[in-house]
Amino acid sequence: MRLCRLFSGRQAQAAQAAPHVGGVAGAGAPRRLHPDVPLGVPYVIMDGDTALDALQNLTSAAGTNYSIDKNSDLGDMYFNMTNYVGDTLKMMCMMRSHHMLTDVVLQAGSEEFHAHKLVLASASPYFKVTYCFLFIAMFTGGLKECDMSHVKLQGVCPTTLARILQFMYTGIIRVTEVTVCQLLPAATMFQVPDVINACCVFLERQLDPSNVIGIANFAEQHGCKELHEKANQFIEQHFTQICQEEEFFQLSAMQLVALVKKDALNVQDEQEVYQAVLQWVKYDEENRRPKMEHILQAVRCQYLTPAFLSKQMKSCDLLKKLPQCRKYLAQIFKDMTLHKKPCVKERTPNTPRVIYIAGGYLRYSLDILEAFNADDKTWTQLAKLTVPRSGLGGAFLKGMFYAVGGRNNAPGTSYDSDWVDRYHPVLDQWRPCSPMTTPRNRVGVAVMDGYLYAVGGSSGSDYHSSVEKYEPDEDRWTLVSPMKYKRLGVGVAVVNRMLYAMGGYDGTNRLNSAECYHPENDEWTTISPMHVARSGAGVATLNNCVYVVGGYDGSKQLNSVECYDTEKDTWEFKAPIRISRSALSLTVLDGKLYAMGGYDGTSFLSIVEVYDPTRDVWEEGEPLTSGRSGHASAVSFHQCVIHCDQHEHSLSTESSLGWCSTRPSSTLSALAGSALHGGISEPRTSGVGAVSNTDSGPGRGLPDGSGPSPPFGP
């Protein structure tokens, strides 16, 4: 049995619902049932569990929050008063406001604030160290006459000190665009981490292209590493917008060099970085022109296009005044035309890596567009193609995904296409582009020098050796020199500004031949042939080598993999894929090859295999959402912001931005300054290619996806 003392008659009533074992003391002669219970104290005798319930009832009735733990072995009960600390601080705050028991006066400017040293030392290491030092000094004789009751503070305004003190007593701080500029320095000086964190969280939520450089510098000045890191990430991801803001033009030359050297700048091409540097110099040309040569070397000019470089050297007024800069660019231009390997690496934006899969064939042509996020291994359904297509090509150019050519195999209809559509990843919308000069099914597509190349393919029973390129700014296709061989189901890749075409089907034979296009002289040259003739293979560039995966040799699907060394002009076999297939797609992500989907001679596959070149091993990856063949794939680093061209200016500009379009107030802009010193697709008017008279429907296609019939199947 356990004795439970009740502290008043009224509280005893709250426990009357519990069974009485011994009754309430008070009638007759008083007796002490336990040495710890004084005479005359009301009590109830009950067992341990009943006592616990009774105490919970009475504490609830009394309006006090308790947390009660019972030790079943010893019979002890522990009470945790959950409001105790808060109520105590409130009482101390009230006492401070009435100058009760305060033992220190803090002076900021002409204003004085009474406080308790114990609270200050508990909330701030700054005051803790100060008072401990003074206390020790007094008793060791070092500061016998030191006045510990009055402290003059320098470099903090009275209003800010009042807010810091209020936080120390209440744990509450209000951060605004007006107060944050003073709060963060003061909280840093007094070493109040919770206020520092509150200011950093507030500033992080205010990050905007117009203020982020200033906030980054502000954070660095006050040792806020996490905020500084996040501001720098924001700068990297939104460089294109930031370089249009006043803050950017106030950067020093050293700061600008540090910025443009960053690997993770999220730009569509190096031209954006070059133009930003040019504008920075022109902002104060007289003083900044001498620094241009040094800054230009931080730009990765090796990834500018030859056409752009040539135009700059001829017509840029600034470069005409800087012969050393022109000489530097001329050497880069020469190396480009000689197809030398760039001495600097490409930028790698720190943004989600996404593989886009468009179209394909599964019983009929598909209109799906899906995106695979390599970071979280998830698939997302995106806006559908305007027309179902298989045998199409796909590529990313200037932040847009292009779907090129292909065939629409639908019940009752089948035709090859010259259509070209481009997809805006931020707006999730398709819009048509100018059609190619001829329909192209099972076409090879690649990007080189800012142009989109369409190679080979077929229009009905007509097999193409022709090649054309697309200029996105002018929305125009232009024919270039044709290949030496007709190639349907050809694989294409680009290495050091050379366009390679591998294998294919010429209408009679599968080819093992390969050729290379030189854009300077508009000419194709033959290179060493593959070991195995094939069409419908996956082709991609990895580490300056061209990989050819799978395909069809005229009798069976292949699992062999060949690798072409562009410098040695030699082929060698690599580890084979686990499942033989043709009409697959091959992409490169994070230094690995992704072989996706395809046809194995019987079934349309959803399997994805991933190749690690360092180990020469294929491993199973995240599968497609459904089996398919004859689809297009391409990789994007998911630009946060993508510019709209003239045709898209009618769309909401703000909706195209990956960052919040709400602008910061003038106060935060001042902070930055002080720190420095589902759309609807347009209707088509053309683009339908020739209807194949030789194809009557599924079941008659060639097994590699290179024949004249609709399906990528048997």
XYZ file of C-alpha atoms in Angstrom:
714
model
C 0.000 0.000 0.000
C 1.169 3.562 -0.661
C 0.335 6.728 1.236
C -0.616 9.669 -0.989
C -0.599 13.075 0.703
C -3.069 15.638 -0.514
C -2.224 19.266 0.134
C -5.637 20.794 0.697
C -9.153 19.777 1.386
C -10.306 21.059 -2.042
C -7.626 19.046 -3.805
C -8.578 16.038 -1.738
C -12.046 16.240 -3.278
C -10.476 15.738 -6.698
C -9.286 12.348 -5.536
C -12.559 11.203 -3.957
C -13.368 9.177 -7.042
C -10.475 6.886 -6.144
C -11.203 4.041 -3.674
C -10.480 4.881 -0.047
C -8.473 2.278 1.748
C -8.031 3.991 5.058
C -10.392 6.958 4.858
C -9.540 10.613 5.417
C -7.717 11.456 8.589
C -9.146 14.039 10.901
C -11.864 12.253 12.894
C -10.973 11.313 16.429
C -7.454 11.342 17.806
C -4.848 12.221 15.232
C -2.478 9.437 14.341
C 0.633 9.358 12.151
C 0.561 6.535 9.627
C 4.001 7.289 8.222
C 6.898 9.219 9.744
C 7.080 11.494 6.678
C 3.452 12.611 7.055
C 2.950 15.507 9.515
C 0.037 15.430 11.895
C -3.097 17.132 10.599
C -2.298 16.705 6.879
C -5.225 15.237 4.914
C -4.322 11.932 3.385
C -5.785 9.029 1.462
C -4.371 5.559 1.608
C -4.487 3.719 -1.738
C -2.371 1.424 -3.862
C 0.331 2.769 -6.229
C -1.677 2.720 -9.474
C -4.677 4.348 -7.874
C -2.429 7.012 -6.365
C -0.937 7.821 -9.778
C -4.388 8.216 -11.327
C -5.556 10.362 -8.461
C -2.568 12.701 -8.754
C -3.142 13.069 -12.470
C -6.762 13.996 -11.757
C -5.926 16.552 -9.125
C -3.147 18.188 -11.178
C -5.548 18.518 -14.063
C -8.134 20.032 -11.773
C -5.556 22.458 -10.432
C -4.658 23.667 -13.946
C -0.988 22.656 -13.692
C 0.810 20.549 -16.336
C 2.617 17.572 -14.851
C 4.560 14.706 -16.315
C 4.583 11.854 -13.781
C 6.936 8.876 -13.822
C 6.421 6.006 -11.387
C 9.198 3.721 -10.219
C 7.441 0.424 -9.596
C 10.365 -1.015 -7.624
C 10.932 1.800 -5.150
C 7.477 3.305 -5.086
C 8.866 6.778 -5.898
C 7.119 9.295 -8.144
C 8.883 11.987 -10.184
C 7.062 15.167 -11.198
C 8.196 17.199 -14.216
C 6.511 20.618 -14.246
C 6.438 21.286 -17.990
C 5.695 24.998 -17.641
C 8.237 25.592 -14.910
C 11.115 26.931 -17.004
C 8.902 29.144 -19.126
C 7.030 30.502 -16.125
C 10.296 31.194 -14.325
C 11.679 33.135 -17.278
C 8.447 35.101 -17.545
C 8.735 36.001 -13.886
C 12.364 37.083 -14.328
C 11.381 39.147 -17.368
C 8.698 40.860 -15.282
C 11.217 41.456 -12.528
C 13.671 42.966 -15.023
C 11.033 45.363 -16.302
C 10.495 46.546 -12.705
C 14.258 46.566 -11.917
C 13.705 43.888 -9.248
C 16.907 42.114 -8.123
C 18.736 43.282 -11.241
C 22.480 43.428 -10.744
C 23.823 44.949 -13.945
C 23.072 47.903 -16.204
C 23.941 47.667 -19.901
C 24.438 50.978 -21.649
C 24.101 51.373 -25.424
C 24.461 54.950 -26.539
C 22.542 57.084 -24.096
C 20.084 54.336 -23.083
C 20.440 51.992 -20.133
C 18.975 48.505 -19.669
C 18.691 46.719 -16.325
C 19.309 42.979 -16.349
C 20.358 39.945 -14.325
C 23.928 38.763 -14.827
C 22.886 35.152 -14.394
C 20.445 35.372 -17.320
C 22.956 37.182 -19.532
C 25.704 34.670 -18.780
C 23.342 31.736 -19.371
C 22.143 33.052 -22.737
C 25.393 34.459 -24.095
C 28.947 33.073 -23.990
C 30.071 36.675 -24.527
C 28.665 37.749 -21.136
C 29.585 34.449 -19.507
C 33.261 34.877 -20.336
C 33.157 38.582 -19.467
C 31.664 38.087 -16.002
C 33.764 35.023 -15.207
C 36.916 36.946 -16.122
C 35.912 39.952 -14.020
C 34.874 37.746 -11.114
C 38.200 35.892 -11.114
C 40.125 39.133 -11.551
C 38.458 40.689 -8.509
C 39.396 37.812 -6.234
C 42.949 37.478 -7.525
C 43.654 41.151 -7.028
C 43.917 42.043 -10.655
C 40.849 44.285 -10.763
C 40.081 45.232 -7.193
C 37.980 48.239 -8.040
C 36.325 46.817 -11.137
C 32.705 47.889 -11.477
C 30.769 44.802 -12.558
C 27.355 46.460 -12.303
C 27.595 48.880 -15.215
C 28.757 47.869 -18.709
C 29.156 50.202 -21.667
C 28.619 48.437 -25.004
C 30.130 49.780 -28.193
C 28.909 49.116 -31.728
C 25.326 48.161 -30.938
C 22.258 50.354 -31.190
C 19.844 50.573 -28.234
C 16.874 49.161 -30.157
C 18.808 46.074 -31.203
C 20.129 45.539 -27.678
C 16.567 45.741 -26.367
C 15.500 43.007 -28.812
C 18.429 40.781 -27.859
C 17.668 41.194 -24.133
C 13.992 40.473 -24.717
C 14.991 37.234 -26.455
C 17.275 36.213 -23.579
C 14.348 36.439 -21.180
C 11.567 35.075 -23.415
C 13.117 33.008 -26.215
C 11.110 35.072 -28.712
C 12.638 37.178 -31.485
C 10.938 38.977 -34.363
C 13.059 39.256 -37.498
C 12.083 41.642 -40.271
C 13.744 43.116 -43.332
C 14.407 46.211 -41.213
C 15.751 44.531 -38.063
C 17.839 41.723 -39.578
C 20.568 44.113 -40.716
C 21.307 45.048 -37.078
C 20.245 41.845 -35.339
C 22.699 39.512 -37.046
C 25.831 41.577 -36.256
C 24.672 42.075 -32.654
C 23.782 38.397 -32.185
C 27.177 37.493 -33.607
C 28.940 39.896 -31.247
C 27.043 38.596 -28.195
C 27.279 34.989 -29.463
C 23.570 34.210 -29.263
C 23.291 31.207 -31.628
C 19.495 30.992 -31.682
C 19.165 34.591 -32.857
C 21.933 34.046 -35.412
C 20.084 30.998 -36.752
C 16.796 32.903 -36.873
C 18.404 35.682 -38.906
C 20.024 33.174 -41.258
C 16.755 31.334 -41.857
C 15.042 34.649 -42.557
C 17.736 35.765 -45.013
C 17.756 32.393 -46.755
C 14.055 32.783 -47.478
C 14.674 36.247 -48.898
C 17.316 35.118 -51.414
C 16.715 36.702 -54.801
C 18.883 37.465 -57.848
C 18.878 41.137 -56.863
C 20.288 40.622 -53.342
C 21.983 37.229 -53.137
C 25.550 38.462 -53.738
C 25.192 40.973 -50.905
C 23.669 38.379 -48.588
C 26.498 35.957 -49.393
C 29.091 38.592 -48.465
C 27.075 39.627 -45.388
C 26.974 35.984 -44.236
C 30.702 35.552 -44.808
C 31.511 38.701 -42.808
C 29.617 37.344 -39.795
C 30.792 33.735 -40.009
C 27.434 32.265 -41.050
C 28.839 29.336 -43.018
C 25.563 27.585 -43.822
C 23.877 30.754 -45.085
C 27.001 31.629 -47.076
C 26.948 28.158 -48.642
C 23.278 28.356 -49.583
C 23.669 31.837 -51.009
C 26.557 30.600 -53.148
C 24.447 27.688 -54.370
C 21.711 30.163 -55.286
C 24.259 32.257 -57.194
C 25.429 29.196 -59.105
C 21.904 28.102 -59.975
C 20.658 31.562 -61.022
C 23.778 33.041 -62.585
C 21.996 34.144 -65.764
C 19.567 36.345 -63.819
C 22.098 37.567 -61.265
C 24.451 38.933 -63.920
C 21.685 41.333 -64.980
C 21.409 42.878 -61.514
C 23.209 45.935 -60.126
C 25.004 43.835 -57.503
C 26.788 41.902 -60.219
C 28.204 45.071 -61.753
C 29.523 46.168 -58.346
C 31.696 43.059 -57.976
C 35.435 43.548 -57.857
C 37.573 41.930 -60.545
C 38.781 39.365 -58.022
C 35.209 38.500 -57.011
C 34.158 38.192 -60.648
C 37.025 35.815 -61.436
C 36.117 33.660 -58.432
C 32.511 33.567 -59.622
C 33.089 32.648 -63.269
C 35.603 29.963 -62.262
C 32.896 27.977 -60.483
C 32.299 24.539 -62.004
C 28.651 24.499 -60.970
C 27.435 27.640 -62.781
C 24.008 26.778 -64.158
C 24.246 28.143 -67.703
C 22.905 26.830 -70.977
C 26.233 27.447 -72.696
C 29.527 29.243 -72.074
C 28.370 32.163 -74.179
C 26.264 33.348 -71.227
C 29.369 33.577 -69.027
C 31.375 35.352 -71.732
C 28.621 37.914 -72.322
C 28.290 38.545 -68.576
C 32.014 39.336 -68.333
C 31.786 41.627 -71.348
C 28.895 43.566 -69.775
C 30.750 43.853 -66.462
C 33.754 45.429 -68.208
C 31.576 47.794 -70.245
C 29.837 48.984 -67.061
C 33.032 50.913 -66.199
C 35.125 50.370 -69.300
C 37.828 52.930 -68.639
C 38.799 51.394 -65.307
C 38.000 47.771 -66.060
C 39.374 47.322 -69.575
C 42.942 46.606 -68.334
C 41.572 43.704 -66.258
C 39.788 42.034 -69.181
C 42.652 39.738 -70.192
C 42.969 38.255 -66.702
C 39.209 37.784 -66.330
C 38.818 36.280 -69.806
C 41.144 33.432 -68.858
C 38.649 32.407 -66.168
C 35.946 31.966 -68.826
C 35.918 28.525 -70.469
C 36.256 29.947 -73.958
C 37.149 26.482 -75.268
C 33.412 25.701 -75.099
C 32.313 28.707 -77.130
C 31.402 27.874 -80.722
C 33.833 28.754 -83.536
C 31.156 30.838 -85.232
C 30.620 32.893 -82.079
C 34.359 33.352 -81.507
C 34.917 34.422 -85.096
C 32.125 36.977 -84.859
C 33.480 38.390 -81.595
C 36.994 38.822 -82.949
C 35.672 40.612 -86.010
C 32.990 42.869 -84.580
C 33.399 43.318 -80.799
C 34.447 46.939 -80.176
C 35.917 46.095 -76.794
C 38.153 43.348 -78.187
C 39.423 45.707 -80.878
C 40.999 47.753 -78.077
C 42.552 44.668 -76.472
C 44.972 42.955 -78.875
C 46.158 40.473 -76.230
C 42.603 39.264 -75.694
C 42.101 38.867 -79.426
C 45.338 36.891 -79.652
C 44.198 34.631 -76.796
C 40.841 33.945 -78.464
C 42.489 33.415 -81.852
C 44.614 30.620 -80.390
C 41.531 28.971 -78.904
C 39.774 29.275 -82.278
C 42.742 27.597 -83.977
C 42.731 24.715 -81.470
C 39.012 24.237 -82.071
C 39.377 23.989 -85.831
C 42.173 21.454 -85.301
C 39.758 19.488 -83.082
C 42.098 19.487 -80.116
C 40.760 18.198 -76.841
C 39.801 21.143 -74.557
C 42.288 21.720 -71.737
C 39.487 22.613 -69.302
C 36.488 20.540 -68.314
C 32.872 21.413 -68.969
C 30.772 22.944 -66.215
C 28.671 20.586 -64.122
C 25.675 22.438 -62.639
C 24.701 21.316 -59.160
C 21.084 20.767 -60.185
C 18.938 17.637 -60.516
C 20.202 15.314 -63.259
C 17.302 14.207 -65.429
C 17.036 11.700 -68.283
C 14.174 12.447 -70.673
C 12.529 9.601 -72.629
C 10.208 10.509 -75.527
C 7.948 8.412 -77.744
C 8.757 4.840 -78.735
C 6.843 1.791 -79.882
C 4.692 -0.692 -77.941
C 1.975 -2.196 -80.197
C 1.742 1.297 -81.693
C 3.648 4.571 -81.528
C 3.679 6.278 -78.126
C 3.151 9.936 -77.250
C 4.648 9.776 -73.771
C 7.382 11.990 -72.346
C 8.879 10.877 -69.057
C 11.700 12.186 -66.901
C 13.920 10.086 -64.665
C 15.462 11.931 -61.716
C 18.795 10.251 -61.061
C 18.991 11.719 -57.534
C 15.845 10.131 -56.109
C 15.359 7.361 -58.730
C 11.835 8.454 -59.651
C 9.952 8.748 -62.946
C 7.656 11.690 -63.714
C 5.047 11.899 -66.478
C 5.348 15.128 -68.473
C 3.376 16.815 -71.246
C 2.664 14.363 -74.055
C 4.071 14.655 -77.551
C 1.703 16.462 -79.892
C 1.732 13.394 -82.173
C 2.666 9.805 -81.187
C 6.044 8.845 -82.653
C 8.572 6.028 -82.759
C 11.948 6.023 -84.473
C 12.464 9.659 -83.491
C 15.674 11.315 -82.368
C 16.093 13.493 -79.282
C 18.615 15.954 -77.861
C 18.956 18.924 -75.501
C 20.000 22.251 -76.985
C 20.068 25.523 -75.029
C 17.916 24.122 -72.255
C 15.213 22.726 -74.552
C 14.461 19.095 -75.424
C 13.989 18.509 -79.154
C 11.977 15.613 -80.623
C 13.018 15.114 -84.248
C 11.336 13.099 -87.009
C 10.126 9.537 -86.469
C 7.017 7.694 -87.591
C 3.435 7.714 -86.403
C 2.245 4.103 -86.304
C -1.397 4.193 -85.306
C -4.343 1.923 -86.146
C -5.289 2.614 -89.757
C -2.451 5.053 -90.464
C 1.320 5.072 -90.782
C 3.574 7.848 -92.021
C 7.121 9.100 -91.626
C 7.556 12.610 -90.296
C 9.649 15.706 -90.826
C 8.172 17.233 -87.677
C 10.357 18.863 -85.055
C 8.991 19.846 -81.649
C 10.751 21.380 -78.697
C 9.830 20.952 -75.063
C 10.194 23.651 -72.398
C 11.063 21.816 -69.133
C 9.993 24.640 -66.803
C 6.690 25.412 -68.516
C 6.054 21.722 -69.322
C 4.943 22.691 -72.820
C 5.634 21.646 -76.400
C 5.741 23.966 -79.385
C 6.480 23.165 -83.032
C 9.647 24.241 -84.824
C 10.338 24.490 -88.529
C 10.159 21.022 -90.126
C 13.177 19.296 -91.634
C 13.757 19.378 -95.371
C 12.616 15.743 -95.621
C 10.847 13.189 -93.404
C 13.266 11.067 -91.381
C 12.324 7.882 -89.528
C 14.923 6.102 -87.354
C 17.061 9.200 -87.589
C 20.303 9.934 -85.765
C 20.330 13.226 -83.822
C 23.221 15.057 -82.130
C 24.253 18.575 -81.029
C 27.481 20.218 -82.206
C 28.590 23.869 -82.179
C 25.133 25.019 -81.097
C 23.419 23.269 -84.022
C 21.068 20.285 -84.005
C 22.110 17.685 -86.614
C 19.689 15.172 -88.173
C 21.533 12.290 -89.841
C 20.208 9.648 -92.256
C 16.903 7.869 -91.615
C 14.185 6.969 -94.103
C 11.061 8.302 -95.752
C 8.989 5.295 -96.701
C 11.277 3.037 -98.748
C 13.729 5.871 -99.462
C 16.872 5.569 -97.335
C 18.837 8.730 -96.645
C 22.491 9.603 -96.745
C 21.539 13.272 -96.410
C 22.317 15.342 -93.312
C 20.886 18.683 -92.177
C 21.444 21.034 -89.262
C 19.059 23.265 -87.310
C 19.859 26.788 -86.099
C 17.586 27.382 -83.064
C 17.876 31.184 -82.999
C 16.734 31.420 -86.617
C 14.416 28.368 -86.499
C 15.878 27.136 -89.774
C 17.163 23.839 -91.234
C 20.077 23.766 -93.693
C 21.447 20.794 -95.645
C 25.138 19.946 -95.239
C 27.244 17.444 -97.159
C 25.701 13.950 -97.263
C 27.331 10.855 -95.816
C 29.138 8.394 -98.044
C 26.522 5.719 -97.273
C 22.790 5.615 -96.779
C 22.108 4.819 -93.155
C 18.811 4.021 -91.452
C 18.936 3.168 -87.758
C 22.286 4.946 -87.605
C 23.991 5.829 -84.325
C 25.595 9.265 -84.002
C 27.909 10.913 -81.459
C 30.105 14.016 -81.123
C 33.713 14.128 -79.871
C 35.885 17.259 -80.033
C 33.626 18.919 -82.586
C 33.562 15.880 -84.884
C 30.256 14.207 -85.764
C 30.486 10.414 -85.995
C 27.980 8.118 -87.758
C 28.169 4.400 -86.900
C 26.527 1.426 -88.618
C 22.960 1.425 -89.909
C 21.009 -0.231 -92.730
C 21.294 0.816 -96.379
C 18.249 -1.102 -97.637
C 20.272 -4.212 -98.411
C 22.881 -4.787 -95.720
C 23.633 -3.973 -92.118
C 26.742 -1.860 -92.013
C 29.903 -2.012 -89.943
C 31.273 1.109 -91.620
C 31.668 4.412 -89.793
C 32.404 7.947 -90.930
C 33.190 11.341 -89.465
C 31.973 14.839 -90.377
C 34.333 17.858 -90.307
C 32.272 21.071 -89.981
C 35.149 23.325 -91.134
C 35.335 21.859 -94.618
C 31.826 20.365 -94.682
C 33.164 16.917 -95.500
C 32.686 13.303 -94.389
C 35.677 10.961 -94.091
C 35.738 7.212 -93.530
C 37.167 5.869 -90.260
C 37.997 2.333 -89.109
C 34.971 0.014 -89.327
C 33.382 -1.742 -86.363
C 34.094 -5.414 -85.728
C 30.390 -6.259 -86.082
C 27.894 -4.908 -88.620
C 24.776 -3.602 -86.883
C 21.868 -1.196 -87.067
C 19.480 0.016 -84.372
C 22.328 0.177 -81.833
C 22.649 2.599 -78.946
C 25.500 5.072 -79.464
C 26.949 7.647 -77.034
C 30.169 9.475 -76.126
C 31.938 8.767 -72.839
C 35.459 9.921 -71.924
C 36.218 10.970 -75.509
C 35.348 7.502 -76.792
C 32.295 6.412 -78.774
C 30.400 3.393 -77.405
C 28.170 1.267 -79.650
C 25.820 -1.030 -77.712
C 23.626 -3.861 -78.994
C 21.734 -3.600 -82.276
C 20.725 -6.088 -84.983
C 23.056 -7.833 -87.441
C 20.438 -9.112 -89.901
C 19.769 -12.394 -88.133
C 19.696 -11.715 -84.407
C 19.724 -9.062 -81.718
C 23.176 -8.336 -80.316
C 24.590 -7.943 -76.822
C 28.112 -6.991 -77.918
C 29.587 -3.598 -77.041
C 32.332 -1.854 -79.011
C 34.327 1.219 -78.031
C 35.980 3.548 -80.559
C 39.089 5.494 -79.555
C 38.884 8.716 -81.557
C 42.589 9.501 -81.116
C 43.891 6.069 -82.130
C 41.147 5.283 -84.683
C 40.749 1.806 -83.179
C 37.869 -0.353 -81.922
C 37.839 -2.741 -78.976
C 35.178 -4.895 -77.379
C 33.901 -4.099 -73.898
C 31.774 -6.125 -71.487
C 28.522 -7.131 -73.259
C 25.103 -6.088 -72.036
C 23.209 -8.856 -70.263
C 20.189 -8.856 -72.583
C 20.626 -8.784 -76.359
C 18.501 -6.057 -77.929
C 18.107 -3.482 -80.666
C 16.250 -0.164 -80.990
C 17.421 0.829 -77.497
C 18.545 4.281 -76.391
C 21.924 5.065 -74.851
C 22.689 8.103 -72.681
C 25.510 9.220 -70.385
C 24.993 10.380 -66.810
C 27.557 10.801 -64.026
C 30.253 9.105 -66.090
C 28.151 5.993 -66.757
C 26.221 4.635 -69.743
C 22.476 3.985 -69.458
C 21.144 1.402 -71.958
C 17.372 1.827 -71.844
C 14.562 -0.308 -73.261
C 14.722 -1.915 -76.703
C 13.508 -5.060 -78.462
C 14.974 -8.534 -77.815
C 13.364 -10.308 -80.793
C 10.271 -11.292 -78.826
C 9.390 -8.587 -76.320
C 9.604 -4.842 -75.882
C 11.811 -4.221 -72.878
C 11.623 -1.881 -69.907
C 14.992 -2.984 -68.552
C 17.746 -0.431 -67.944
C 21.384 -1.464 -67.666
C 24.096 0.860 -66.349
C 27.733 0.560 -67.426
C 30.655 1.572 -65.227
C 33.718 2.095 -67.464
C 36.144 2.005 -64.532
C 35.142 -1.617 -63.800
C 33.929 -2.620 -67.285
C 30.718 -3.923 -65.708
C 27.004 -3.633 -66.545
C 24.541 -3.493 -63.649
C 20.760 -3.367 -63.480
C 19.266 0.115 -63.162
C 15.818 1.522 -62.409
C 13.510 0.150 -65.162
C 11.334 2.203 -67.491
C 7.673 2.536 -66.541
C 6.771 0.258 -69.482
C 8.468 -1.690 -72.254
C 9.242 0.140 -75.492
C 11.688 0.431 -78.364
C 12.529 3.101 -80.913
C 12.354 5.871 -78.309
C 14.547 8.963 -77.925
C 16.469 9.894 -74.786
C 18.641 12.795 -73.662
C 20.093 14.148 -70.421
C 19.467 17.557 -68.894
C 20.823 19.194 -65.763
C 17.350 20.712 -65.250
C 17.969 24.423 -65.623
C 16.359 26.489 -62.861
C 15.594 29.212 -65.383
C 15.264 28.925 -69.141
C 14.913 31.941 -71.344
C 11.867 32.301 -73.565
C 12.471 33.198 -77.173
C 10.420 35.727 -79.122
C 7.716 33.193 -79.888
C 7.253 32.491 -76.179
C 7.225 36.014 -74.774
C 3.450 35.921 -74.787
C 3.659 33.350 -72.006
C 4.024 34.589 -68.458
C 7.663 35.485 -67.924
C 7.390 34.983 -64.187
C 5.991 31.482 -64.631
C 9.134 30.506 -66.508
C 11.358 31.260 -63.532
C 12.477 28.566 -61.160
C 12.857 31.086 -58.342
C 10.129 33.018 -56.577
C 9.153 36.057 -58.619
C 8.425 38.154 -55.527
C 11.094 40.839 -55.313
C 12.699 41.791 -51.991
C 12.016 45.101 -50.363
C 14.319 48.066 -50.744
C 15.638 47.411 -47.233
C 17.105 44.044 -48.138
C 18.461 45.499 -51.343
C 20.186 48.105 -49.202
C 21.579 45.312 -47.032
C 23.002 43.700 -50.146
C 24.519 46.967 -51.255
C 26.101 47.658 -47.900
C 27.548 44.162 -47.770
C 29.278 44.747 -51.070
C 31.070 47.925 -50.027
C 0.278 23.197 -69.167
C 0.304 25.183 -72.298
C -1.520 24.666 -75.564
C 0.574 23.641 -78.552
C 0.354 25.699 -81.712
C -1.424 24.067 -84.669
C 0.761 22.549 -87.358
C 0.761 23.964 -90.849
C 3.214 21.425 -92.271
C 5.368 18.505 -91.348
C 3.541 15.342 -92.433
C 5.988 13.090 -94.227
C 5.535 10.469 -96.890
C 3.139 7.599 -96.222
C 4.814 4.222 -96.555
C 3.003 2.034 -99.063
C 5.007 -1.022 -98.053
C 3.785 -1.085 -94.445
C 0.383 -2.464 -93.639
C 0.657 -2.637 -89.895
C 2.360 -4.362 -87.006
C 4.104 -7.637 -87.615
C 6.112 -6.717 -90.689
C 8.914 -4.621 -89.210
C 12.558 -5.602 -89.312
C 13.875 -6.976 -86.000
C 16.401 -4.178 -85.527
C 13.892 -1.409 -86.036
C 15.582 -0.402 -89.269
C 13.176 -1.777 -91.831
C 10.416 0.027 -93.696
C 7.538 -1.233 -91.570
C 5.932 0.611 -88.638
C 6.804 -1.369 -85.517
C 10.136 -1.811 -83.810
C 9.428 -5.509 -83.531
C 9.168 -8.730 -85.466
